[in-house]
Coordinates of C-alpha atoms and ligand atoms in Angstrom, one line a residue:
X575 CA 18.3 11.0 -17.5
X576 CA 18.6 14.6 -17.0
X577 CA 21.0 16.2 -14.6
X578 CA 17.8 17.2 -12.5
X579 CA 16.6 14.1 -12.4
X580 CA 20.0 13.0 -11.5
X581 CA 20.7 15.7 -8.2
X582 CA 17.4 14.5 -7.1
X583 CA 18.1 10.6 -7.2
X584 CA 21.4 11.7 -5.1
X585 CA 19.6 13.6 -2.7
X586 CA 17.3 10.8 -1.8
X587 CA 19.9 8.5 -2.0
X588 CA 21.3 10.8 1.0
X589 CA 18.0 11.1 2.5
X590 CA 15.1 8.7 2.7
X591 CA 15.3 5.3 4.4
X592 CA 15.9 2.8 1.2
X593 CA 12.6 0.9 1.3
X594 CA 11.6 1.6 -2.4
X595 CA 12.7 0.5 -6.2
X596 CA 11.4 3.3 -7.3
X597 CA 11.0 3.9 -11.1
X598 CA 13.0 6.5 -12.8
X599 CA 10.7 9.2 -13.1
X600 CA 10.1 11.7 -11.2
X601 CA 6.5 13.2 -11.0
X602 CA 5.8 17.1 -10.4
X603 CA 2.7 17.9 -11.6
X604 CA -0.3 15.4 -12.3
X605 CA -4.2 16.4 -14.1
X606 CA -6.5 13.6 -14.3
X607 CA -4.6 11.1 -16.0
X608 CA -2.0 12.9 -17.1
X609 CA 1.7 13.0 -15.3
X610 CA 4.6 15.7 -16.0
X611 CA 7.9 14.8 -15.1
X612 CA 11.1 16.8 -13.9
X613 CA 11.9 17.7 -17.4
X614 CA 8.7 18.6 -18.5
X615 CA 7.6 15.4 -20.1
X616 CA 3.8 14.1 -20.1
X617 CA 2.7 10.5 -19.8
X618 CA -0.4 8.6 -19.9
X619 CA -1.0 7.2 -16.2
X620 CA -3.0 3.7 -16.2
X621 CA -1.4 3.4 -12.6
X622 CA -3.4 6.2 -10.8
X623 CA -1.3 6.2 -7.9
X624 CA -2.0 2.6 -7.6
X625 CA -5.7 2.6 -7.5
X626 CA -6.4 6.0 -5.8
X627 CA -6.4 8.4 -8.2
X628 CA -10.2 7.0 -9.3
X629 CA -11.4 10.7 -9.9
X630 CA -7.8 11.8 -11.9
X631 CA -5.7 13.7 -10.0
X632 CA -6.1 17.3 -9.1
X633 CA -9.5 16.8 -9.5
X634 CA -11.0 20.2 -9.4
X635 CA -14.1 19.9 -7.1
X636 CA -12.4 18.1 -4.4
X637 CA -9.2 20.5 -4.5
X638 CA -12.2 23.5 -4.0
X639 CA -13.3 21.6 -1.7
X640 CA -9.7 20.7 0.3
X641 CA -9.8 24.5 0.9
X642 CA -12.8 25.5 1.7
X643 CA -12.8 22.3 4.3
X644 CA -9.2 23.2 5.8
X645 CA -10.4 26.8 6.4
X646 CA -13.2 25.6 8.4
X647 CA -12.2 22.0 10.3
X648 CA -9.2 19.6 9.8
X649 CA -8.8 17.8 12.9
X650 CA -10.1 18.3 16.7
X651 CA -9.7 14.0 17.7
X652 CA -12.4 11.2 17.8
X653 CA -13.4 12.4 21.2
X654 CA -15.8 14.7 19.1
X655 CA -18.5 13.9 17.0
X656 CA -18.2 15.3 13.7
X657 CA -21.0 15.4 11.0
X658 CA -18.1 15.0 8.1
X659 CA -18.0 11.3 9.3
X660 CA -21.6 10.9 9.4
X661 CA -22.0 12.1 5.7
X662 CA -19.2 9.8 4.6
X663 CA -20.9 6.8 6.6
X664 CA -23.9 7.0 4.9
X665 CA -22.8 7.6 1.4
X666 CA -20.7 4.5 2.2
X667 CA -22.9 2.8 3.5
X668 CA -25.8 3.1 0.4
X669 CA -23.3 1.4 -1.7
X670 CA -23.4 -2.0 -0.2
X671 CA -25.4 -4.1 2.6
X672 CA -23.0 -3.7 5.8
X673 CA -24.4 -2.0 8.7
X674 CA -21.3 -0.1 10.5
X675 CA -18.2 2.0 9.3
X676 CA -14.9 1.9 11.4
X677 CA -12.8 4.8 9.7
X678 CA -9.0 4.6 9.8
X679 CA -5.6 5.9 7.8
X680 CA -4.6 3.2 5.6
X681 CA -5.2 -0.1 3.8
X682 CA -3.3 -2.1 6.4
X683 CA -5.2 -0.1 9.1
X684 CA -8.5 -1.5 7.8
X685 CA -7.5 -5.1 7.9
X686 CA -6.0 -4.8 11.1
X687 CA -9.5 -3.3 12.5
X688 CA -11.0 -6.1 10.3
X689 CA -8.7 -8.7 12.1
X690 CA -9.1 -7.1 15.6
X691 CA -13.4 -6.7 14.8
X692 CA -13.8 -10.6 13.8
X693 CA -11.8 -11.9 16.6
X694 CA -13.1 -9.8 19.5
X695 CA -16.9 -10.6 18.0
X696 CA -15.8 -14.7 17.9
X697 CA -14.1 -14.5 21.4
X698 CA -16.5 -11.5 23.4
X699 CA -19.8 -12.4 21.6
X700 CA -19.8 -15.9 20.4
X701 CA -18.0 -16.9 23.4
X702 CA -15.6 -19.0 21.6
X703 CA -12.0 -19.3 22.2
X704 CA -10.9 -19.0 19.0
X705 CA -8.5 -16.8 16.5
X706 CA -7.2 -17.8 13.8
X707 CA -7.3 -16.1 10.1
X708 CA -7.3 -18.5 7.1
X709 CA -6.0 -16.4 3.9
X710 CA -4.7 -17.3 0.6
X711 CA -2.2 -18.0 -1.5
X712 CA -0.5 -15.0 -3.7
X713 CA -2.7 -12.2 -0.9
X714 CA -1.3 -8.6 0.1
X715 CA -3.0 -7.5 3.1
X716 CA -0.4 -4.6 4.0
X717 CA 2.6 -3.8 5.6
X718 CA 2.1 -4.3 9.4
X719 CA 3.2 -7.2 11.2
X720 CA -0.1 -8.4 11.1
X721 CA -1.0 -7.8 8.0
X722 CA 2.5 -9.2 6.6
X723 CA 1.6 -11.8 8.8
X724 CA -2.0 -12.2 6.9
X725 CA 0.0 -11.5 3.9
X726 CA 2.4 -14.7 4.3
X727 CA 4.8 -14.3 1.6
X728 CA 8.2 -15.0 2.9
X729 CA 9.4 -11.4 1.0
X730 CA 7.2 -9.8 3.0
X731 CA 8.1 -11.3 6.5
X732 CA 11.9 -11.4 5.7
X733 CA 14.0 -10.3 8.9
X734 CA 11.2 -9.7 10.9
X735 CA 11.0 -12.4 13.1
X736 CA 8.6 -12.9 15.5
X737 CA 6.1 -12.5 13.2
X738 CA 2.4 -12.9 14.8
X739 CA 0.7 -15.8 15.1
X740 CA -3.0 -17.1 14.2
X741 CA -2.4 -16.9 10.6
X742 CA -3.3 -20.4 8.6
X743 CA -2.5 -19.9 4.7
X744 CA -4.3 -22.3 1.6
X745 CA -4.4 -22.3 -1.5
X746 CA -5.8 -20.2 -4.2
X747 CA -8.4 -22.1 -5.8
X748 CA -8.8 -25.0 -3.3
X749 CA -12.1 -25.3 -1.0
X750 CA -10.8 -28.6 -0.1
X751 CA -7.6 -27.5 1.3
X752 CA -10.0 -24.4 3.5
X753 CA -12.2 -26.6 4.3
X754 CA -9.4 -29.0 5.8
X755 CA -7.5 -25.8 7.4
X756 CA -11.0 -25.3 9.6
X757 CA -10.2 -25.8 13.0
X758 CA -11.6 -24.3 16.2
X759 CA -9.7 -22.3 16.3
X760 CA -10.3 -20.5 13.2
X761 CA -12.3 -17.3 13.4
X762 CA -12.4 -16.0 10.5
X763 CA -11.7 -15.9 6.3
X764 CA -10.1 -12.9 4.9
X765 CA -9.7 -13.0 1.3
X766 CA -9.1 -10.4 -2.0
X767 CA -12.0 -11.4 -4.7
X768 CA -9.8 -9.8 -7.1
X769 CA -6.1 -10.4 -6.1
X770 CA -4.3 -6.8 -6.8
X771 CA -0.6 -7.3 -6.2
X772 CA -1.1 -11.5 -6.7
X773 CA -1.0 -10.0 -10.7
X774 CA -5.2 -9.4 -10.5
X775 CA -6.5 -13.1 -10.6
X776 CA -9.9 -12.6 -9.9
X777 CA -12.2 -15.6 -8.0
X778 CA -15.0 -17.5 -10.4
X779 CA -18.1 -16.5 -8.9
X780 CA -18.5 -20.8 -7.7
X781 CA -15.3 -20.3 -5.5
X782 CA -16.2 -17.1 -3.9
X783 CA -19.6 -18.5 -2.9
X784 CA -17.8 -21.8 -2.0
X785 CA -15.9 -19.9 0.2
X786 CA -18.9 -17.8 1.6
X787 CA -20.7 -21.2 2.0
X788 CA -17.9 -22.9 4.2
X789 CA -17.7 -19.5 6.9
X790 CA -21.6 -20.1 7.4
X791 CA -21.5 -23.9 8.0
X792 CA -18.5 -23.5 10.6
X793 CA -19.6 -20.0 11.6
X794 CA -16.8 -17.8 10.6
X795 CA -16.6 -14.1 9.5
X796 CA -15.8 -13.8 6.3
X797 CA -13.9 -10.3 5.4
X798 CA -13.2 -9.2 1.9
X799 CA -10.3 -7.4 1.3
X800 CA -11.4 -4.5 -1.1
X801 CA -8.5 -1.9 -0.3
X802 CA -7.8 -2.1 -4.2
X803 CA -10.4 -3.7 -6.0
X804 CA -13.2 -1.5 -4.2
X805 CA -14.8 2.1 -4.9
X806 CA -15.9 1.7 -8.3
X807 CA -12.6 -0.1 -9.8
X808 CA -14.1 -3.3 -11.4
X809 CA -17.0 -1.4 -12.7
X810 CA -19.5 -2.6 -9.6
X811 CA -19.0 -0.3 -6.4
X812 CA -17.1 -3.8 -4.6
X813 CA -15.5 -6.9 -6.4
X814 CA -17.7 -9.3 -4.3
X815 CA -20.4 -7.9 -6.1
X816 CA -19.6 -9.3 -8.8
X817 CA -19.3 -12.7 -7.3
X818 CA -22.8 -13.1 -5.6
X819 CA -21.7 -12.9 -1.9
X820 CA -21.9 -10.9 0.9
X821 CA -19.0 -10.6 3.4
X822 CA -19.4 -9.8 6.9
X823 CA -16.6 -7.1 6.7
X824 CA -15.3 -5.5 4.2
X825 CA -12.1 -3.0 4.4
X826 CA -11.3 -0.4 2.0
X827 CA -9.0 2.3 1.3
X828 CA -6.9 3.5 -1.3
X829 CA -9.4 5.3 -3.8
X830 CA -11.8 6.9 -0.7
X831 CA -10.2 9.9 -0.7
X832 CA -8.6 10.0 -4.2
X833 CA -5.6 10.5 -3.2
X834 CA -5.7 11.9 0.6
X835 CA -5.0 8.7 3.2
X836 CA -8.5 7.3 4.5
X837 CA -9.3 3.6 4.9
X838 CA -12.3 2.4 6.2
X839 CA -13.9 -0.7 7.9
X840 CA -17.3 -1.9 7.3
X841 CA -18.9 -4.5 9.2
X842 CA -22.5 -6.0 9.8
X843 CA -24.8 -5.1 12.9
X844 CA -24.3 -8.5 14.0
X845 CA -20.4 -8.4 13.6
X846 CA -20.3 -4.8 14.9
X847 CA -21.3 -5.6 18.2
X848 CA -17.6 -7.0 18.7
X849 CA -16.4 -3.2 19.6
X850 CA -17.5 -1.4 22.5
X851 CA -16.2 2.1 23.6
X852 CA -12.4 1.7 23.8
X853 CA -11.6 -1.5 22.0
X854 CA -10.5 0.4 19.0
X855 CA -9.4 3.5 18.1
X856 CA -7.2 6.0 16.0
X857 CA -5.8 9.9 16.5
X858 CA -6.1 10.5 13.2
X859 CA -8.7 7.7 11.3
X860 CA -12.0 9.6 9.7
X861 CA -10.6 13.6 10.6
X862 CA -13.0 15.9 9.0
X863 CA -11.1 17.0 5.5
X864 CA -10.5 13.4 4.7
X865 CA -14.0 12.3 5.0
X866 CA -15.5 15.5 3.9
X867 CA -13.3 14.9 0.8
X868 CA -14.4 10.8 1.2
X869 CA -18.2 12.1 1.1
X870 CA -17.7 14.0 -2.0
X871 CA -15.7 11.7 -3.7
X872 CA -19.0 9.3 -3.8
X873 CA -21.3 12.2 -4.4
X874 CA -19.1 12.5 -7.7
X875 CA -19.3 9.4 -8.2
X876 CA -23.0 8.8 -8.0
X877 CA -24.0 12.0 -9.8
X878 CA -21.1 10.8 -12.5
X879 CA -22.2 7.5 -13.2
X880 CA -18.4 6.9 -12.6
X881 CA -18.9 3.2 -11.6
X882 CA -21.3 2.3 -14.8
X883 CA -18.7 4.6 -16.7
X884 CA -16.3 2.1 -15.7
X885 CA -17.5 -1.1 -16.5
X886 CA -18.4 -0.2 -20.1
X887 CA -14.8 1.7 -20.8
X888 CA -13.2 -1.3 -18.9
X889 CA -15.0 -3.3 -20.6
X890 CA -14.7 -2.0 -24.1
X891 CA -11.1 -1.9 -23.1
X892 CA -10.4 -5.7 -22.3
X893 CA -12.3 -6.3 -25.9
X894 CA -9.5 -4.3 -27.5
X895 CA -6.6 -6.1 -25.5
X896 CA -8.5 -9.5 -26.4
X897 CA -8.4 -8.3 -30.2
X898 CA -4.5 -7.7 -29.6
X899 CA -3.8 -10.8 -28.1
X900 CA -5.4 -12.4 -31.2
X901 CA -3.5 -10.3 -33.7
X902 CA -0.5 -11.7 -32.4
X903 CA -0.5 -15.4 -31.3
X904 CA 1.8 -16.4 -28.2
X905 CA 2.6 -13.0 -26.9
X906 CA 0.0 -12.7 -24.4
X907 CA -1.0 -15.6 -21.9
X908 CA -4.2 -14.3 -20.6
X909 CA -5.6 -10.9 -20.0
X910 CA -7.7 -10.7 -16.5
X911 CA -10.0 -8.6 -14.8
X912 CA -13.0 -6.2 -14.4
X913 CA -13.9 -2.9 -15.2
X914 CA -10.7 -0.9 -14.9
X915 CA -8.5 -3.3 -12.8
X916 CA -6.8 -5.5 -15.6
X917 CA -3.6 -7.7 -15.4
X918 CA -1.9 -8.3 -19.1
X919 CA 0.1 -11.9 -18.4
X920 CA 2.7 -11.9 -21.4
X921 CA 4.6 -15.1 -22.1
X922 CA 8.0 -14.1 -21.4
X923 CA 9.9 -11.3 -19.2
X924 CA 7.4 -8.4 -19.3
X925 CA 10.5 -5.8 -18.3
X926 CA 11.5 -4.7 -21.5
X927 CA 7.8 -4.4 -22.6
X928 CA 7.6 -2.4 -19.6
X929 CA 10.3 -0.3 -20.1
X930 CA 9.5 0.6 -23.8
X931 CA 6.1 1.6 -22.8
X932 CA 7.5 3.7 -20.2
X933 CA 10.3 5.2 -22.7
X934 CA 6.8 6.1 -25.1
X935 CA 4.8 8.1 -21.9
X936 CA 2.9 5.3 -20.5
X937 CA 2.6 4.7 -17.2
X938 CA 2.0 1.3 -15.4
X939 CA 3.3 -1.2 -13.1
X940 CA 4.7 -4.8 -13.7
X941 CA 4.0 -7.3 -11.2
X942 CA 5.3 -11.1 -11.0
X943 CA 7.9 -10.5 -14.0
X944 CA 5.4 -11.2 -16.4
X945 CA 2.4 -9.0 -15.5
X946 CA 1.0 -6.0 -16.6
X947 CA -0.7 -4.2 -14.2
X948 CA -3.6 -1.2 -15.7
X949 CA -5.2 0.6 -12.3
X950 CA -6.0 3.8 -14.6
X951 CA -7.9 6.8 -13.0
X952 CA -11.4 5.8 -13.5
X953 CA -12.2 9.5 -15.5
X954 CA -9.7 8.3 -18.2
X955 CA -10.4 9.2 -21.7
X956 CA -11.0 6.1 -24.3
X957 CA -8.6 7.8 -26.7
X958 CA -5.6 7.3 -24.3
X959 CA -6.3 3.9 -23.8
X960 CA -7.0 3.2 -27.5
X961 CA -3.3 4.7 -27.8
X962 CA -1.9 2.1 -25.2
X963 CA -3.4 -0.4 -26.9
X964 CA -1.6 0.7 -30.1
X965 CA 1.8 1.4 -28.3
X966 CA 1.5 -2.2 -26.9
X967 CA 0.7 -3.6 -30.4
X968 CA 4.0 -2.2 -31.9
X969 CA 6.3 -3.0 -29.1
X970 CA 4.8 -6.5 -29.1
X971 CA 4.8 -6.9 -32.9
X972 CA 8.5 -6.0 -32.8
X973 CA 9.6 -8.2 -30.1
X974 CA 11.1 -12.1 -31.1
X975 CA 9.5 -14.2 -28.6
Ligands
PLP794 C1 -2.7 -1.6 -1.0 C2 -3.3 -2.8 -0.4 C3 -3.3 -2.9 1.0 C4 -2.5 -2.0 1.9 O1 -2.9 -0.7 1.9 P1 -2.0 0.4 2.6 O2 -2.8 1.6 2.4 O3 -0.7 0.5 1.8 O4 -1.7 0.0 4.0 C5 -4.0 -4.0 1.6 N1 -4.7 -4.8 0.8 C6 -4.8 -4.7 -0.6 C7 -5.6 -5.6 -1.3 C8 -4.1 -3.7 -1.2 O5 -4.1 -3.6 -2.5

């Protein structure tokens, strides 16, 4: 490490609250899926800021944009209406078959609007006295003490005590064990169809309908957790898309604003009517830049073909890593996924792996020791990930399992 990168660590070490294991790179500069470090040095990013980056980062239009917006409105307060919203709504909207957008800040933010939307609508409209959230197994649902809550993974919840209540957790892969976990007192099922930080295990389209089917015979909301797996990632606009479903609510975040925080709530008509004036709100959720910036983000996309992009390069990408895995027997367990949100489970320790790839200008994230975690901008050029695959070839060739 350099002796910049060094005096930087220090500071931090000095400053920030410790919260993060952060990796040891430092990041100053970042074009569409390329990263420069402190020194100078340029990697390969299949991270993209964890799923946001979707359009690369810097991306010109929507940095022309960031200043003609901030010269004209950035923020007067949801007690105006604003037209940026509106725009954002309705390109939002096209993409799937909810009704209703509820903007907000975050990825926890959504769910908590999603939480606080299904339970008001079972308890104010349905007139039924009832709560509770069944979730799964291996879920991240965010970092509020809700959403921890939601989350249920002790790691998560560690030294927080009293956590909120009117969370029920099952297993992943077991309708029996939901459907014995109905009470009612449940309210609602809030799920990810493609588990992001669970190390991406995506549902079988029979589960997620099994699922649906069990919320309409005990009449529950079911919510879909898209905050990672939306906006294009898995090469359709949504991961339940893929599954044959349709959720009542959906939240979303992380990519809407490539990069700038917006998360978003959608709901049915139906659902909807759970909110009245005052039952919700935010200071900050849906300000004009971020969802003038949201709106253009899907304009790009549309015009693009950013989501068909995706499933074909995603696609042609999960060949490749197939082909690997073949090439060289009991290295890799499975490879998962759609589009461009793909988990690479190797059958041992996955550190080192990670850390070679990172010492050859790849970046990407390891997730339950032995996962491989590929969130790439969506924009990213074939030849870098042909280049991964190679990198990955070598360093797996060379290692004695
Ligand atoms: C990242 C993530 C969240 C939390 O989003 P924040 O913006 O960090 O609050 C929630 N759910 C899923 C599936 C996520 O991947």
């Amino acid at each position: 490490m350099s002796e910049k990168f060094e005096a930087l660590k220090a500071r931090e070490e000095r400053l920030l609250c410790r919260t993060y294991g952060r990796y040891p790179l430092s990041v100053v500069e970042a074009q569409g899926a390329r990263l420069t470090d402190i020194d100078g040095r340029e990697y390969i990013d299949l991270l993209g800021g964890i799923a946001v980056a979707n359009l690369g980062h810097c991306n010109e239009e929507l940095a022309q944009l960031i200043e003609r917006q901030a010269r004209k409105l950035i923020h007067v307060s949801n007690l105006f209406y604003q037209e940026e919203q509106l725009n954002m709504a309705e390109a939002l909207l096209a993409t799937l078959h909810l009704d209703k957008v509820f903007f907000c800040n975050s990825g926890a933010e959504a769910n908590e609007a999603a939480i606080k939307l299904a339970r008001r609508y079972t308890q104010k409209v349905k007139g039924r006295e009832a709560g509770d959230i069944i979730t799964l197994e291996g879920a991240f649902h965010g970092r509020t003490l809700a959403t921890v809550a939601a989350t249920g993974q002790a790691r998560f919840t560690d030294g927080f005590a009293p956590i909120p209540q009117g969370f029920v957790k099952v297993a992943w892969g077991d309708l029996d064990a939901m459907r014995a976990a109905i009470s009612p007192r449940t309210a609602a099922v809030l799920v990810e169809v493609i588990q992001g930080e669970g190390g991406i295990r995506p549902m079988s389209p029979e589960y997620a309908q099994g699922i649906e089917a069990l919320c309409r015979e005990h009449d529950l909301v079911l919510i879909c957790d898209e905050v990672q797996s939306g906006m294009g990632r898995t090469g359709k606009y949504w991961g339940f898309q893929h599954m044959g479903i349709k959720p009542d609510i959906v939240s979303a975040a992380k990519a809407l604003a490539n990069g700038l925080p917006l998360g978003a709530m959608m709901a049915s008509e139906e659902v909807a009517r759970g909110f009245v004036a005052g039952s919700h709100a935010t200071t900050f959720g849906g300000g004009a830049l971020l969802t003038a910036i949201g709106a253009k983000v899907l304009e790009i996309m549309k015009r693009d073909k950013i989501v068909e992009r995706t499933a074909q390069v995603g696609g042609r990408f999960m060949d490749k890593l197939r082909a690997l895995s073949e090439r060289q027997p009991g290295k890799i367990r499975e490879i998962r996924g759609h589009g461009l949100m793909i988990g690479v489970e190797l059958a041992f320790p996955a550190k080192p792996v990670w850390e070679e790839l990172l010492a050859r200008g790849f970046v990407l994230n390891l997730t339950h020791e032995t996962v491989l975690r590929l969130l790439p901008p969506l924009i990213i050029n074939e030849a870098d990930l042909d280049m991964f695959v190679i990198a990955l070839e070598e360093i797996l060739g060379a290692h004695q399992a």
